[in-house]
Tab-separated table of C-alpha atoms in Angstrom:
chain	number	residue	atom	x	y	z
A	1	UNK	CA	17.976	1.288	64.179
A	2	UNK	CA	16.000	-1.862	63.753
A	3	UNK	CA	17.831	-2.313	60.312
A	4	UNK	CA	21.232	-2.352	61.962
A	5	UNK	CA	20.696	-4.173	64.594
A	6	UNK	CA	19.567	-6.944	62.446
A	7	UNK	CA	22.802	-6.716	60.179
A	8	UNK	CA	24.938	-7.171	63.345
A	9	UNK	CA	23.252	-10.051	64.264
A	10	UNK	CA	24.081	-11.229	60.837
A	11	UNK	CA	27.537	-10.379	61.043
A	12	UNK	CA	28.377	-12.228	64.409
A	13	UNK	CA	26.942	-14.805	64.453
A	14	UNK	CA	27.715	-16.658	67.229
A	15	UNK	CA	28.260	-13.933	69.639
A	16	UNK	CA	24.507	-12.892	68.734
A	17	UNK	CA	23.599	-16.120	69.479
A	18	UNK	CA	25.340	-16.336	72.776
A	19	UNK	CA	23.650	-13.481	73.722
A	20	UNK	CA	20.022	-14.954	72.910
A	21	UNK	CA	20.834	-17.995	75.354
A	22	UNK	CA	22.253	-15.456	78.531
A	23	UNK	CA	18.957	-13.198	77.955
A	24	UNK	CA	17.042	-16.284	77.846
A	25	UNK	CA	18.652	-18.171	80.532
A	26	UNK	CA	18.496	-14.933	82.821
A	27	UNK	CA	14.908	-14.258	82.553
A	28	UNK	CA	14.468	-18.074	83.138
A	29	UNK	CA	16.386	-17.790	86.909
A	30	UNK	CA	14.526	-14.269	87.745
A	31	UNK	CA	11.589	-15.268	86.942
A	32	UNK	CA	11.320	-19.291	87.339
A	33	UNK	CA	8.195	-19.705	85.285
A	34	UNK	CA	5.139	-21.737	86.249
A	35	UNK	CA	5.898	-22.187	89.942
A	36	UNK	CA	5.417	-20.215	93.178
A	37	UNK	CA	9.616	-20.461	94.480
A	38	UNK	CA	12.691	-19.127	93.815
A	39	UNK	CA	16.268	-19.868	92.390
A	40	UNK	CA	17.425	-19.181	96.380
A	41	UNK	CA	15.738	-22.563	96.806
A	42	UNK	CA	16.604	-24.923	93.801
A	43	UNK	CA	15.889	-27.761	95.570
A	44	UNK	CA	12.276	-27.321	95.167
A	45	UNK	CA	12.211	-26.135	91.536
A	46	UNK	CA	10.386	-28.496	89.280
A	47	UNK	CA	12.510	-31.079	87.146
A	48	UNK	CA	11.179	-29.546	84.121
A	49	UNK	CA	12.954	-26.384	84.767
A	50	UNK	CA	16.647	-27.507	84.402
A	51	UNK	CA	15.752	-28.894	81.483
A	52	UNK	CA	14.240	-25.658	80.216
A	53	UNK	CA	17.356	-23.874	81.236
A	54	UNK	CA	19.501	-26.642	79.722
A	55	UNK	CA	17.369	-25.743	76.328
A	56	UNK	CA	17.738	-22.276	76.367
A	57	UNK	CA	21.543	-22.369	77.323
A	58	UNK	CA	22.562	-24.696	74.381
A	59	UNK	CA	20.739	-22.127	71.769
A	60	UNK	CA	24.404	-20.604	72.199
A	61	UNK	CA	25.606	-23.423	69.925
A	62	UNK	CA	22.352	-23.270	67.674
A	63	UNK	CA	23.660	-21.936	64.548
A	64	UNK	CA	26.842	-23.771	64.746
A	65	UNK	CA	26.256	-27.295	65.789
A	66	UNK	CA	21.867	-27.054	64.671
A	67	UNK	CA	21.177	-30.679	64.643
A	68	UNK	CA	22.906	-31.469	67.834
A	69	UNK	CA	21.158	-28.909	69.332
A	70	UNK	CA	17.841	-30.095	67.950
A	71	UNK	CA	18.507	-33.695	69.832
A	72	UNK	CA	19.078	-32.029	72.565
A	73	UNK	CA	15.554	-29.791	72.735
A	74	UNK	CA	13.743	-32.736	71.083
A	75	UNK	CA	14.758	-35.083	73.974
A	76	UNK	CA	14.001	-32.278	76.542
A	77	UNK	CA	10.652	-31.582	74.836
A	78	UNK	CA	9.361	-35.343	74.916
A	79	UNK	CA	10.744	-36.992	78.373
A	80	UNK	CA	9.374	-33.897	80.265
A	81	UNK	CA	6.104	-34.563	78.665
A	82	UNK	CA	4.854	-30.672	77.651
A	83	UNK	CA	3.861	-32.380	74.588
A	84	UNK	CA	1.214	-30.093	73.261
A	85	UNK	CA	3.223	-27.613	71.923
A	86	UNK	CA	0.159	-25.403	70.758
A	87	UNK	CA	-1.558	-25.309	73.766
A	88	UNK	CA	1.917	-24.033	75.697
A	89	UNK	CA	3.137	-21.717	73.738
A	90	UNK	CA	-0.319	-19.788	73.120
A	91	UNK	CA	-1.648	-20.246	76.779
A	92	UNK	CA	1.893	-19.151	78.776
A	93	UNK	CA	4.946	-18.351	76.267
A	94	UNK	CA	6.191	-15.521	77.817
A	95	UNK	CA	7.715	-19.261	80.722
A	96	UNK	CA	10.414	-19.701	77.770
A	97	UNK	CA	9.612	-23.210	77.953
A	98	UNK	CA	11.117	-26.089	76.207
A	99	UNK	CA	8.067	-26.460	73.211
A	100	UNK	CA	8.914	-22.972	72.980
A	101	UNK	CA	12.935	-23.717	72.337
A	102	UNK	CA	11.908	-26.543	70.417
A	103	UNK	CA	9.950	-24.405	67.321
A	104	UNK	CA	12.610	-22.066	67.611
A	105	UNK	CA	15.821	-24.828	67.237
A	106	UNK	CA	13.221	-26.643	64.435
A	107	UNK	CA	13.575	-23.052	62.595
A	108	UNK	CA	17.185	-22.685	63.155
A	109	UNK	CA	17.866	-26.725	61.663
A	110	UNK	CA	15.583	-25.885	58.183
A	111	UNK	CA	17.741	-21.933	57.784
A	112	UNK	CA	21.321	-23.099	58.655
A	113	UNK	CA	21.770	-27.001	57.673
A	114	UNK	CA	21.081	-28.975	54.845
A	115	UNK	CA	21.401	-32.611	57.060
A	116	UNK	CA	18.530	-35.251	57.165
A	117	UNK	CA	18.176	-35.557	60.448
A	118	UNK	CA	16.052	-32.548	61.435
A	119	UNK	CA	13.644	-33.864	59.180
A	120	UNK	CA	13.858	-37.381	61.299
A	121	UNK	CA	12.991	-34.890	64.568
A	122	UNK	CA	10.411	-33.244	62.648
A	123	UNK	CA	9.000	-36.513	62.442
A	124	UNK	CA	9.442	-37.658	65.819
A	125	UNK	CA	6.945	-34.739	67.212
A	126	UNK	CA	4.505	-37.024	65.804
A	127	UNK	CA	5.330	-39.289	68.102
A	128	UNK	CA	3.281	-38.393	71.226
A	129	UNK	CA	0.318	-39.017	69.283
A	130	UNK	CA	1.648	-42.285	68.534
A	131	UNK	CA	1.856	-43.194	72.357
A	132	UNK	CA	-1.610	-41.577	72.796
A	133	UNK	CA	-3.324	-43.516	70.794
A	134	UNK	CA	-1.470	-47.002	72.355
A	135	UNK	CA	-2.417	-45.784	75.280
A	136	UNK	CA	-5.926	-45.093	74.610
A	137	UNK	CA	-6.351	-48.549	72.930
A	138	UNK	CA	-4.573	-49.819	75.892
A	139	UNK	CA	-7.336	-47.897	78.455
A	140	UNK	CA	-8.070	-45.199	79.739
A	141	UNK	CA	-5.656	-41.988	79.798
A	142	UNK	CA	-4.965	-39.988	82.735
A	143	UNK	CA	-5.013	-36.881	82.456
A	144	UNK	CA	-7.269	-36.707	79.666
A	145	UNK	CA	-5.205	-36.115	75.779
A	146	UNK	CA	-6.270	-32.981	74.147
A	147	UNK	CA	-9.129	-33.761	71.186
A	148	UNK	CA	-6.413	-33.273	68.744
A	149	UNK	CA	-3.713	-35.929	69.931
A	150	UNK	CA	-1.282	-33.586	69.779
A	151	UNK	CA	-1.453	-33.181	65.787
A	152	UNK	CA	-1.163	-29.420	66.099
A	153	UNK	CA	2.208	-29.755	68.119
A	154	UNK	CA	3.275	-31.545	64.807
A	155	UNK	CA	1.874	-28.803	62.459
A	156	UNK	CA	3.110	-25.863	64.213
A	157	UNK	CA	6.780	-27.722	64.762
A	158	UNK	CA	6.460	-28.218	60.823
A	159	UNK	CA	5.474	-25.037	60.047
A	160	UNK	CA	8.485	-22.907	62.160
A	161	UNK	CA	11.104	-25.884	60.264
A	162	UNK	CA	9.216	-24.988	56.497
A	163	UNK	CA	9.976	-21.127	57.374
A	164	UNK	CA	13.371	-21.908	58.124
A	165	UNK	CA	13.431	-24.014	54.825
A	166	UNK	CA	11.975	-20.900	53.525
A	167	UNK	CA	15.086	-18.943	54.879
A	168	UNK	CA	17.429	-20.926	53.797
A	169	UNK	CA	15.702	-21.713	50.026
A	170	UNK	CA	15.580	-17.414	49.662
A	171	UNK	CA	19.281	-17.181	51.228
A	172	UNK	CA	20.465	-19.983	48.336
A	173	UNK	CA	18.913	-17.831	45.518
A	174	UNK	CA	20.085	-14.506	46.687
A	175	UNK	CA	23.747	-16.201	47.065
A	176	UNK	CA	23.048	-17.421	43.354
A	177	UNK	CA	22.210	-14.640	42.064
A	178	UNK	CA	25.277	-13.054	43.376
A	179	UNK	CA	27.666	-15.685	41.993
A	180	UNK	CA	25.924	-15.056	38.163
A	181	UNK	CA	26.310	-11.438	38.938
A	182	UNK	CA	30.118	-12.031	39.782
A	183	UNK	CA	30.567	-14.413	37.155
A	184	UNK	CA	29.029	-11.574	34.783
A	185	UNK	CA	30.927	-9.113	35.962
A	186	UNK	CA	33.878	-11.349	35.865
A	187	UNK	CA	33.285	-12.245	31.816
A	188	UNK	CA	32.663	-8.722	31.004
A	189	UNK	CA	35.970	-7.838	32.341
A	190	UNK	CA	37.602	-10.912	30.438
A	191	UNK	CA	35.890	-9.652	27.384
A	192	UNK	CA	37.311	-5.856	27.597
A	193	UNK	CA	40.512	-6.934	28.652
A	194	UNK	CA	40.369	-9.127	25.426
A	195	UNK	CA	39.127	-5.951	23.413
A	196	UNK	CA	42.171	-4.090	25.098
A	197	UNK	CA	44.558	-6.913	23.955
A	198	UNK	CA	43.429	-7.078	20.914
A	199	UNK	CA	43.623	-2.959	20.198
A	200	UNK	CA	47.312	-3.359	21.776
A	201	UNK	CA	48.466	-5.839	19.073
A	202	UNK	CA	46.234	-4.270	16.212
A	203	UNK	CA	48.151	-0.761	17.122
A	204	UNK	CA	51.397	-1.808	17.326
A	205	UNK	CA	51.251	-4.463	14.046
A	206	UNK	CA	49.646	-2.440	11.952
A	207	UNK	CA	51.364	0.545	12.747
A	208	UNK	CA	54.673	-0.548	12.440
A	209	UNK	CA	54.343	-3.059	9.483
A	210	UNK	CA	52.502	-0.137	7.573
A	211	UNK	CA	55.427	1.905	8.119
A	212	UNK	CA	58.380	-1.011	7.291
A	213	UNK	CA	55.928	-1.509	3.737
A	214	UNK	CA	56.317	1.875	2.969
A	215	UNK	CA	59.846	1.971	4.223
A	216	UNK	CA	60.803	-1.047	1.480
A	217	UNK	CA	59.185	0.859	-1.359
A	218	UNK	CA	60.993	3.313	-1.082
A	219	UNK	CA	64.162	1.368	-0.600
A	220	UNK	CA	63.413	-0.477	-3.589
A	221	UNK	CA	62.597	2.632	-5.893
A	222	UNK	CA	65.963	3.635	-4.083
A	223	UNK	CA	67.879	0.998	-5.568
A	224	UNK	CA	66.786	1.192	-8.672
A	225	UNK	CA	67.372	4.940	-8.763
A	226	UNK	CA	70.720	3.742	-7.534
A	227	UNK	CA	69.935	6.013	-5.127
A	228	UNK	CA	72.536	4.743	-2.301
A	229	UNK	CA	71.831	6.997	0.179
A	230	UNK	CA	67.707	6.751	-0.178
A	231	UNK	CA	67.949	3.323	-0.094
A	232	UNK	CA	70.207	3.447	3.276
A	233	UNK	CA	67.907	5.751	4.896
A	234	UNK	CA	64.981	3.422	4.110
A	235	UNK	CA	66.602	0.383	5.556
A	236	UNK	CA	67.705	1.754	8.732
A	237	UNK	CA	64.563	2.877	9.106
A	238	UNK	CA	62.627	-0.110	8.508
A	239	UNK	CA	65.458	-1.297	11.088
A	240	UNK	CA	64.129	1.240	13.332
A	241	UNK	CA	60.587	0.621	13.277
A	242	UNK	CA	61.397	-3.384	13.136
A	243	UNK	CA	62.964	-2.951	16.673
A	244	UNK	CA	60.317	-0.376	18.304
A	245	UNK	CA	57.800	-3.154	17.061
A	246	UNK	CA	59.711	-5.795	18.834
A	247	UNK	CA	60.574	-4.052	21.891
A	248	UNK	CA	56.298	-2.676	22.185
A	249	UNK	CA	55.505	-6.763	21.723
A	250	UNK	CA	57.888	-7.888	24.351
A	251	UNK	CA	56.519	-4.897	26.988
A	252	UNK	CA	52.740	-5.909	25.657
A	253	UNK	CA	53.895	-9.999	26.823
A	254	UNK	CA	55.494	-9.068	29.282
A	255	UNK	CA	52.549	-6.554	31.202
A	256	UNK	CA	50.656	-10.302	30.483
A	257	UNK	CA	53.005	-12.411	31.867
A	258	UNK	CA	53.922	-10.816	35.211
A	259	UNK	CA	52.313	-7.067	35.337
A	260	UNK	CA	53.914	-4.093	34.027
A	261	UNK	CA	57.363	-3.992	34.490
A	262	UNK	CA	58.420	-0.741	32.069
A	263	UNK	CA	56.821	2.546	31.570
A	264	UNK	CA	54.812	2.294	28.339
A	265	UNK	CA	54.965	4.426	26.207
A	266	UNK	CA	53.509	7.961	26.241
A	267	UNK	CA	52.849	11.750	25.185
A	268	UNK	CA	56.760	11.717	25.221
A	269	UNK	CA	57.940	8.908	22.963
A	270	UNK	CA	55.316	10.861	20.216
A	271	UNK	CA	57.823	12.751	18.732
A	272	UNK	CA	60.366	10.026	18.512
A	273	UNK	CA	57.781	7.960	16.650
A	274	UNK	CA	56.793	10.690	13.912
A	275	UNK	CA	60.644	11.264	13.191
A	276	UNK	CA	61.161	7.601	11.936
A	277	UNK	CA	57.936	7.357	9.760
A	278	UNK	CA	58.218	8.059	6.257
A	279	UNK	CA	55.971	10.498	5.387
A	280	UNK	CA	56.863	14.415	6.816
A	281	UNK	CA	54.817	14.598	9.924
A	282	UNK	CA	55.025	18.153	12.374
A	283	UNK	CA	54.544	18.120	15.368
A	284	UNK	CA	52.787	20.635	17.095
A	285	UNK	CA	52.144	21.600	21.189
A	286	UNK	CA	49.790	24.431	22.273
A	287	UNK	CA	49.317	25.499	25.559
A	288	UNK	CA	51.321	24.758	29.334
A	289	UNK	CA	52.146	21.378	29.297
A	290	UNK	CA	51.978	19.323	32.060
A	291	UNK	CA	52.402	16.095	34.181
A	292	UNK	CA	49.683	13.203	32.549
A	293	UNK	CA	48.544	10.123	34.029
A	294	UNK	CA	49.695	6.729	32.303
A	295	UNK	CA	46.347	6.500	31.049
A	296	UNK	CA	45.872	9.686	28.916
A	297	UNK	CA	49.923	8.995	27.753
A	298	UNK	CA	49.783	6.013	26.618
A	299	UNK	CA	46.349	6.335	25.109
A	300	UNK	CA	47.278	9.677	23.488
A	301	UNK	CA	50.228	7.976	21.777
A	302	UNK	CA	47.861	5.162	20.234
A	303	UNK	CA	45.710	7.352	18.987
A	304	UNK	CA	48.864	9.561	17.391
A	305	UNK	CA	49.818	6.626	15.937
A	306	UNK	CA	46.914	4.717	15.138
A	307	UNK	CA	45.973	8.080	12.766
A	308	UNK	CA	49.334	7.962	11.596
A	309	UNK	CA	49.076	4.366	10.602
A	310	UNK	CA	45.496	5.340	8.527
A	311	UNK	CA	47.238	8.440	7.144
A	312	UNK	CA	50.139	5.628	5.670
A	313	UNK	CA	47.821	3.116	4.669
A	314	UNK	CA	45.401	5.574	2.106
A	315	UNK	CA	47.201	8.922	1.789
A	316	UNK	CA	50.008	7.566	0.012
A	317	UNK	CA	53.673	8.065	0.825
A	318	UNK	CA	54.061	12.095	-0.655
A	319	UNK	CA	51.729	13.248	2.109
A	320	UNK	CA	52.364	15.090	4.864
A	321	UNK	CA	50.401	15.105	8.269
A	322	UNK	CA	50.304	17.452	11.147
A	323	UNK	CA	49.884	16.128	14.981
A	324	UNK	CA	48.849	18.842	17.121
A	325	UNK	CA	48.730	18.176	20.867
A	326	UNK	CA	46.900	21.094	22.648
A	327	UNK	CA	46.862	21.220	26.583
A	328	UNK	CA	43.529	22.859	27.920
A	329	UNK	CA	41.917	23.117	31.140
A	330	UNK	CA	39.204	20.525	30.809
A	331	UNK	CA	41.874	18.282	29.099
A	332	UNK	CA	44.209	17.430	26.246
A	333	UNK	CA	43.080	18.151	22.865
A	334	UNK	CA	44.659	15.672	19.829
A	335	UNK	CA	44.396	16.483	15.804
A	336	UNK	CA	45.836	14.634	13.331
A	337	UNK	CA	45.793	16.033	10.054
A	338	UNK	CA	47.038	15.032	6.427
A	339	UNK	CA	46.666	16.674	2.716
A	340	UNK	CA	47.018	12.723	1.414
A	341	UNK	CA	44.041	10.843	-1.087
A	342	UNK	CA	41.596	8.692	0.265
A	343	UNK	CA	40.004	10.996	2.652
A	344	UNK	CA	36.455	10.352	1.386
A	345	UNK	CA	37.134	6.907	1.993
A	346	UNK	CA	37.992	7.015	5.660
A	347	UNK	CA	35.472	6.730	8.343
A	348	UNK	CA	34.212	4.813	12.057
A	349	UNK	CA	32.277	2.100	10.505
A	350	UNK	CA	35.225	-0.149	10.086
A	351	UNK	CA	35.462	-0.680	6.542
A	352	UNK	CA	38.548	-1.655	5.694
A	353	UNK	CA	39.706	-2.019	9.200
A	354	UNK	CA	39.267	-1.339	13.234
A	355	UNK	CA	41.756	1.423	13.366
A	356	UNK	CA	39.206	4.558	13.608
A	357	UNK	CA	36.882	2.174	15.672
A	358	UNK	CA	39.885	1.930	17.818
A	359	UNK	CA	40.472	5.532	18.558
A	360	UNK	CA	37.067	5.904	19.449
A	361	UNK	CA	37.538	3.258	22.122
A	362	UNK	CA	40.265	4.430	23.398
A	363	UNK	CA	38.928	7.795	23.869
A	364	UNK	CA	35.748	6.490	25.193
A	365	UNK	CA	37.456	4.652	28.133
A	366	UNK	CA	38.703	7.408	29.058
A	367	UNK	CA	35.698	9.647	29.117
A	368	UNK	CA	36.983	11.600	25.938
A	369	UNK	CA	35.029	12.248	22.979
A	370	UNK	CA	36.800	11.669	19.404
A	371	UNK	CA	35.597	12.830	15.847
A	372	UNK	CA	36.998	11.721	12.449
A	373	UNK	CA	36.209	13.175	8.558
A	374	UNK	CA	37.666	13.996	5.377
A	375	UNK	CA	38.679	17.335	4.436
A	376	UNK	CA	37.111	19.056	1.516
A	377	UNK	CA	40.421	19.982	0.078
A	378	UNK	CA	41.460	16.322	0.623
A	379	UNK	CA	42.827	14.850	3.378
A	380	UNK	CA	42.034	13.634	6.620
A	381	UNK	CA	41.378	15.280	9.852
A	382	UNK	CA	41.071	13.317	13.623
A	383	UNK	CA	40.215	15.154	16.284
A	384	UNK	CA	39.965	13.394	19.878
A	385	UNK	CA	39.502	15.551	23.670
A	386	UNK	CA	41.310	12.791	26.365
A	387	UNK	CA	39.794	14.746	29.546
A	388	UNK	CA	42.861	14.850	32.726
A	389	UNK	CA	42.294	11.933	34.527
């Protein structure tokens, strides 16, 4: 209860402090500290009462104007004369009187500003000891000063300003701490949307120029062959794969320029891409399909073709590879296989390149597990679990 009470005063500020100065400015009039009448007769209030209320009223405007405020109290404080500050507030605090709106605006002036002048008014408590001791080296001094000269008024008005200082020192660092947190966060983010980048281009370049390599051997041998119609099919599809390339760059700039604008591409487009590769790739699909986030599509498609792209790169171009997409009720199972060479020499440490580190990634933002090795036959096998999302 205590706990959020305290965060609403936090939270409104000014109307908690408007509050503070009706609850103090009502008990004042009820009760009228320190003297035998009543508000019913004002007349015969004490002088120093008005200006308490005047104190207590303008501690609605503490937090927002706090060294105005403060030269208003301070003023209050030394022309009524209450000057021992100690000796007031211990003996009779419960009168809400101005020494005691003084330590309390002094506290307010160290939390919420960072201005000089507080510090001047800090100083300027000293001053009834000042006029003390003028006046005891001028004579005697009616009534008698307390044996301090008021240097404990000075202390105790120091003391409630350093724990405001205090305050507003432990409020800085917090706030600090936050921005380095943000900023943190913030770089992180920067960095994995770097990483993402980066695995964008790295699928869709190395895919694609892996296959239009592959694609110009075999035109070449083609040619030679004078194999006309080999050749053909090998340029129109490097022509193929040349314009999927260009059209995945322009919807990777584009998502970078301005946000996505066109539906990337997904469990859909899969088949489309093994049809234009050339090795023989089948295409498998197990179980109910269904509906898939963005996400899982687009993800399952990199990692389709990212496997592809290894299978190209060290099976050689007479292999053949098997995708086989299997819908489950925890989520959708992926495995790419291939009977190529090179199998032994495939694995997740990156040797040779990032693509198997990739579809680890991939899977692992995602919450997915994914699993690469050779077969002992020969061959390659990728298995990866994308769970729904």
């Amino acid at each position: 209860m205590m706990r959020r009470a305290l965060d609403w005063w936090s939270e409104h500020p000014q109307l908690a402090d408007a509050l503070l100065a009706v609850a103090a400015c009502t008990f004042l009039l009820v009760e009228v500290p320190y003297s035998d009448n009543t508000i019913a007769s004002p007349g015969s209030l004490p002088v120093t009462f008005w200006g308490d209320l005047l104190a207590y009223a303008s501690l609605a405007l503490r937090r927002r104007y706090p060294a105005q405020v403060l030269a208003l109290v301070w003023m209050l404080w030394f022309v009524g004369g209450r000057w021992d500050i100690w000796a007031e507030w211990n003996a009779s605090w419960s009168e809400l009187s101005t020494p005691t709106a003084l330590m309390l605006v002094l506290y307010t002036a160290g939390r919420w500003t960072s201005s000089r002048w507080p510090v001047v008014f800090l100083a300027g408590t000293l001053l009834p000891t000042v006029v003390t001791v003028a006046r005891m080296w001028a004579g005697p001094v009616f009534p008698e000063p307390p044996d301090d000269l008021f240097a404990v008024s000075f202390v105790t008005c120091a003391a409630a300003w350093g724990l405001g200082r205090l305050r507003r020192s432990e409020a800085e660092a917090v706030a600090r701490s936050a921005a380095r947190a943000e900023e943190s966060k913030a770089q992180a983010a920067l960095a994995e949307e770097r990483i993402r980048i980066a695995r964008e281009l790295h699928d869709i370049v190395a895919h694609n120029v892996s296959a239009m390599v592959i694609q110009s051997s075999s035109a070449g041998v083609a040619l030679l062959n004078d194999d006309k119609a080999g050749a053909s099919a090998a340029v129109e599809g490097i022509g193929h794969v040349g314009r999927t390339a260009l059209a995945e760059l322009r919807l990777l700039l584009g998502v970078l320029r301005e946000g996505p604008t066109l539906p990337q591409p997904g469990i859909e487009t899969i088949q489309e891409m093994t049809e234009w590769l050339p090795i023989d790739v089948r295409l498998r699909v197990e179980g109910p399909t269904r509906q898939v986030s963005p996400d899982v599509g687009l993800a399952a498609y990199r990692i389709v073709q990212e496997a592809l792209t290894n299978t190209l790169k060290h099976a050689g171009k007479d292999a053949d590879a098997e995708v086989l997409l299997r819908y489950t009720a925890e989520g959708l199972h992926i495995q790419v296989t291939d009977d190529g060479i090179g199998g032994a020499e495939r694995g997740w440490d990156g040797v040779g390149g990032h693509g198997l580190i990739g579809i680890h990634e991939r899977a692992e933002a995602l919450g997915g597990t994914a699993h690469g090795e050779p077969l002992p036959e020969g061959g390659f096998r990728v298995e990866v679990t994308l769970p729904w999302v």
